[in-house]
């Protein structure tokens, strides 16, 4: 679904403040996969998110989305229909003063019939638990609620790929759980491809695969077994999930804990089989 091949990206190329944000990055994301993209600040995650939907084009190398080259300007409309990105700051993503109009903005741009638009708006708002707010204004909502509206706006376009760039960062733990439940359900039931950029290792642990970025390069990729590589994770400026840290400590003290423990429930199962 997404192919990143030998991608270099330079901001302000040729200027004094030029900055190479990505150096020769390659990976693929399969259709229907749930991938977590993790890494410390400045490691290039948001740059990748902008490359996925053609907001940026690589300085060299290729980014392909569902077979379409993002450097091909004629393909941009279809690429943006295919990849929906939810960004960090919900305030920059609001376009209308009534919530349902805000969520309708994307599907309206697709030129859909008004019945189809209202169905999608209702479905998307229900999916994020904000249906009762549809007539309200987004400006009075909390950051977390605004972010759920932004997610609904992307959902309403029904993209094949949903990219969330630290989109849960402003939510309280409950709101974060709600969003993660929505995202995992969309991935499992609607086969939506999900790329989740996150600082929360517990969220990354829900993914099929984890890609670790460090200083504009892929430092590691793999399944949950990646959390066994404590040094590698920590050298990328990240922390292991709490359950994995506790499991590692218990292993150090001689307890025999089998399997890849990354979620609290798995730790409980390992300790109380
Ligand atoms: P992350 O999302 O992992 O924090 P980014 O992709 O935002 O990382 O940034 C990668 C690098 O590119 C950083 O060094 C950052 O300072 C730089 N960078 C990001 N955006 C810009 C920009 N618009 N202009 C210049 N440099 C940028
Ligand atoms: Mg970022």
JSON list of C-alpha atoms and ligand atoms in Angstrom, two decimals, residues 39-47 49-50 88 165-166 197 199, ligand 2:
[
{"chain": "A", "resi": 39, "resn": "UNK", "atom": "CA", "xyz": [11.26, 7.71, 17.35]},
{"chain": "A", "resi": 40, "resn": "UNK", "atom": "CA", "xyz": [12.41, 10.69, 19.36]},
{"chain": "A", "resi": 41, "resn": "UNK", "atom": "CA", "xyz": [11.71, 14.31, 18.39]},
{"chain": "A", "resi": 42, "resn": "UNK", "atom": "CA", "xyz": [13.31, 15.28, 15.12]},
{"chain": "A", "resi": 43, "resn": "UNK", "atom": "CA", "xyz": [13.85, 11.71, 13.91]},
{"chain": "A", "resi": 44, "resn": "UNK", "atom": "CA", "xyz": [11.80, 12.38, 10.76]},
{"chain": "A", "resi": 45, "resn": "UNK", "atom": "CA", "xyz": [8.38, 10.92, 11.56]},
{"chain": "A", "resi": 46, "resn": "UNK", "atom": "CA", "xyz": [6.26, 13.93, 10.59]},
{"chain": "A", "resi": 47, "resn": "UNK", "atom": "CA", "xyz": [8.32, 14.40, 7.44]},
{"chain": "A", "resi": 49, "resn": "UNK", "atom": "CA", "xyz": [3.70, 11.55, 7.24]},
{"chain": "A", "resi": 50, "resn": "UNK", "atom": "CA", "xyz": [3.85, 14.52, 4.82]},
{"chain": "A", "resi": 88, "resn": "UNK", "atom": "CA", "xyz": [-0.71, 16.80, 15.95]},
{"chain": "A", "resi": 165, "resn": "UNK", "atom": "CA", "xyz": [0.79, 11.85, 13.59]},
{"chain": "A", "resi": 166, "resn": "UNK", "atom": "CA", "xyz": [0.92, 11.95, 17.41]},
{"chain": "A", "resi": 197, "resn": "UNK", "atom": "CA", "xyz": [3.04, 7.79, 14.79]},
{"chain": "A", "resi": 199, "resn": "UNK", "atom": "CA", "xyz": [5.40, 8.42, 21.63]},
{"chain": "B", "resi": 2, "resn": "LIG", "atom": "MG1", "xyz": [6.47, 15.03, 14.50]}
]
